[in-house]
Amino acid sequence: MKLADLVAGQSLPATPPYVMSDEERHEIEHCLHHYDDNRAASIDALKIVQKKHGWVPDAAIAKIGELIGIPAADVEGVATFYNLIFRRPVGRNVIKICDSISCYLTGYDEVREAISAHLRINLGQTTADNRFTLLPICCLGACDKGPVAMINDDTVVNLSPETIPALLEQYK
């Protein structure tokens, strides 16, 4: 029983065991050959699992640790440190909007409000149809082209509230 269970006074529902596919296992084992220390492969392993599922389920943490030979707590530490490792389900398309000072000065608030109004979600939320998740991100390294966002792997620059509807329609 976990401490959280004791504090809450009730047991949480059991999570199903994570079944790692052969493809995931082979990709992770391949990554191990690139590093002298298996700990260094933990980010790659988390990204491999996330690529397949869209996020990293709790049950996958122990499997990754077991496969690369480090404690699950260490894998969990890496997973919770990096904000691009998603620890809960996200939409098919993830919008990461830059909230750094450069983007803030060039219209971040107006663009964020336009996205929120168009999708009817706020930061940290996912649309009801699971199409989009909207997340803040610290900096995308395109400060001279703000406001900036990333949608999946695409960096979009010089955003304006007027361009948001057409932009989002490109992502099904």
Coordinates of C-alpha atoms in Angstrom, one line a residue:
M1 CA 0.0 0.0 0.0
K2 CA 1.3 3.5 -0.9
L3 CA 1.5 6.4 1.5
A4 CA -1.0 8.3 -0.5
D5 CA -3.5 5.4 0.0
L6 CA -3.0 5.6 3.8
V7 CA -3.4 9.4 3.8
A8 CA -6.6 9.2 1.8
G9 CA -7.9 6.4 3.9
Q10 CA -8.9 4.4 0.9
S11 CA -7.2 2.3 -1.8
L12 CA -6.8 3.7 -5.2
P13 CA -8.0 1.6 -8.2
A14 CA -5.4 -0.8 -9.4
T15 CA -3.7 0.3 -12.6
P16 CA -3.3 -2.3 -15.3
P17 CA 0.2 -3.8 -15.8
Y18 CA 2.1 -2.1 -18.5
V19 CA 2.9 -4.4 -21.4
M20 CA 5.9 -3.1 -23.3
S21 CA 5.8 -3.9 -27.0
D22 CA 8.7 -5.7 -28.7
E23 CA 9.2 -2.6 -30.8
E24 CA 9.6 -0.4 -27.7
R25 CA 11.9 -2.9 -26.0
H26 CA 14.1 -3.1 -29.1
E27 CA 14.3 0.7 -29.5
I28 CA 15.2 1.2 -25.8
E29 CA 17.8 -1.6 -25.9
H30 CA 19.3 0.1 -29.0
C31 CA 19.6 3.4 -27.1
L32 CA 21.5 1.7 -24.3
H33 CA 24.4 1.1 -26.7
H34 CA 24.8 4.8 -27.2
Y35 CA 25.7 5.6 -23.6
D36 CA 28.3 4.5 -21.1
D37 CA 25.8 4.9 -18.2
N38 CA 22.3 3.4 -18.6
R39 CA 20.8 6.3 -16.7
A40 CA 21.6 8.5 -19.7
A41 CA 19.2 6.4 -21.8
S42 CA 16.2 7.1 -19.5
I43 CA 15.1 10.2 -21.4
D44 CA 15.2 8.3 -24.7
A45 CA 13.3 5.4 -23.2
L46 CA 10.6 7.8 -21.9
K47 CA 10.3 9.4 -25.3
I48 CA 10.0 6.0 -27.0
V49 CA 7.1 5.1 -24.7
Q50 CA 5.5 8.5 -25.1
K51 CA 5.8 8.3 -28.9
K52 CA 3.8 5.1 -28.9
H53 CA 1.1 6.1 -26.3
G54 CA 1.1 9.9 -26.5
W55 CA 2.1 10.0 -22.8
V56 CA 4.0 7.9 -20.2
P57 CA 1.7 5.8 -18.0
D58 CA 2.8 5.2 -14.3
A59 CA 3.0 1.5 -14.9
A60 CA 5.6 2.1 -17.7
I61 CA 8.1 3.7 -15.3
A62 CA 8.9 0.5 -13.5
K63 CA 9.2 -1.4 -16.8
I64 CA 11.6 1.2 -18.2
G65 CA 13.7 1.0 -15.0
E66 CA 13.7 -2.7 -15.1
L67 CA 14.8 -2.8 -18.7
I68 CA 17.6 -0.2 -18.4
G69 CA 18.7 -1.4 -15.0
I70 CA 18.0 1.6 -12.8
P71 CA 15.5 2.1 -10.0
A72 CA 12.0 3.2 -11.0
A73 CA 12.3 6.2 -8.7
D74 CA 15.2 7.5 -10.9
V75 CA 13.1 7.1 -14.0
E76 CA 10.2 8.8 -12.3
G77 CA 12.6 11.7 -11.3
V78 CA 13.6 12.2 -14.9
A79 CA 10.0 11.9 -16.1
T80 CA 8.7 14.5 -13.7
F81 CA 11.7 16.9 -14.3
Y82 CA 11.3 17.3 -18.0
N83 CA 8.1 19.2 -19.0
L84 CA 8.0 17.6 -22.4
I85 CA 7.5 14.1 -20.9
F86 CA 3.7 13.9 -20.5
R87 CA 2.6 12.0 -17.3
R88 CA -1.1 12.1 -18.1
P89 CA -3.0 11.7 -21.4
V90 CA -2.9 14.6 -23.8
G91 CA -4.7 15.4 -27.0
R92 CA -3.7 14.3 -30.5
N93 CA -2.1 17.7 -31.0
V94 CA -0.2 19.4 -28.2
I95 CA 0.1 23.2 -28.4
K96 CA 3.0 24.6 -26.4
I97 CA 2.7 28.4 -26.3
C98 CA 5.8 30.3 -25.2
D99 CA 5.3 32.5 -22.2
S100 CA 8.8 34.0 -22.0
I101 CA 9.3 37.8 -21.7
S102 CA 9.9 38.2 -25.4
C103 CA 6.6 36.6 -26.4
Y104 CA 4.8 38.3 -23.6
L105 CA 5.9 41.7 -24.9
T106 CA 4.9 40.8 -28.5
G107 CA 1.3 39.6 -27.9
Y108 CA 1.4 36.3 -25.9
D109 CA -1.7 37.2 -23.9
E110 CA -3.8 38.0 -27.0
V111 CA -2.7 34.8 -28.8
R112 CA -3.3 32.6 -25.7
E113 CA -6.7 34.1 -25.3
A114 CA -7.5 33.6 -29.0
I115 CA -6.4 29.9 -28.7
S116 CA -8.4 29.4 -25.5
A117 CA -11.5 31.0 -26.9
H118 CA -11.3 29.1 -30.2
L119 CA -10.7 25.7 -28.5
R120 CA -12.7 26.5 -25.3
I121 CA -9.9 25.3 -23.0
N122 CA -7.4 27.0 -20.8
L123 CA -3.8 26.2 -20.2
G124 CA -3.3 22.7 -19.0
Q125 CA -6.5 21.4 -20.5
T126 CA -7.5 19.2 -23.4
T127 CA -10.5 19.7 -25.7
A128 CA -13.5 17.5 -25.2
D129 CA -12.8 15.7 -28.5
N130 CA -9.3 15.0 -27.4
R131 CA -8.0 17.0 -30.4
F132 CA -5.8 19.6 -28.6
T133 CA -4.0 20.1 -25.4
L134 CA -2.8 23.6 -24.5
L135 CA 0.4 23.9 -22.4
P136 CA 2.7 26.8 -21.5
I137 CA 6.4 26.5 -22.2
C138 CA 9.2 28.7 -21.0
C139 CA 11.1 29.5 -24.3
L140 CA 11.2 28.1 -27.8
G141 CA 14.3 30.0 -28.8
A142 CA 12.7 32.1 -31.4
C143 CA 12.5 35.3 -29.4
D144 CA 12.9 37.6 -32.4
K145 CA 9.7 36.1 -34.0
G146 CA 7.3 36.2 -31.1
P147 CA 4.7 35.3 -30.2
V148 CA 5.8 31.7 -30.8
A149 CA 4.2 28.3 -30.2
M150 CA 4.9 24.7 -31.1
I151 CA 2.1 22.4 -32.3
N152 CA 3.4 18.9 -32.1
D153 CA 6.9 19.3 -33.8
D154 CA 6.0 22.4 -35.8
T155 CA 7.3 25.8 -34.6
V156 CA 4.9 28.6 -35.6
V157 CA 6.1 32.1 -35.3
N158 CA 4.7 35.7 -35.5
L159 CA 1.3 34.5 -34.3
S160 CA -1.6 36.8 -34.1
P161 CA -5.1 36.3 -32.8
E162 CA -6.4 36.6 -36.4
T163 CA -4.3 33.7 -37.7
I164 CA -5.3 31.2 -34.9
P165 CA -8.5 29.7 -36.5
A166 CA -6.8 28.9 -39.8
L167 CA -3.7 27.6 -38.1
L168 CA -5.6 25.2 -35.8
E169 CA -7.6 23.9 -38.7
Q170 CA -4.4 22.4 -40.2
Y171 CA -4.3 19.9 -37.3
K172 CA -7.0 17.2 -37.3

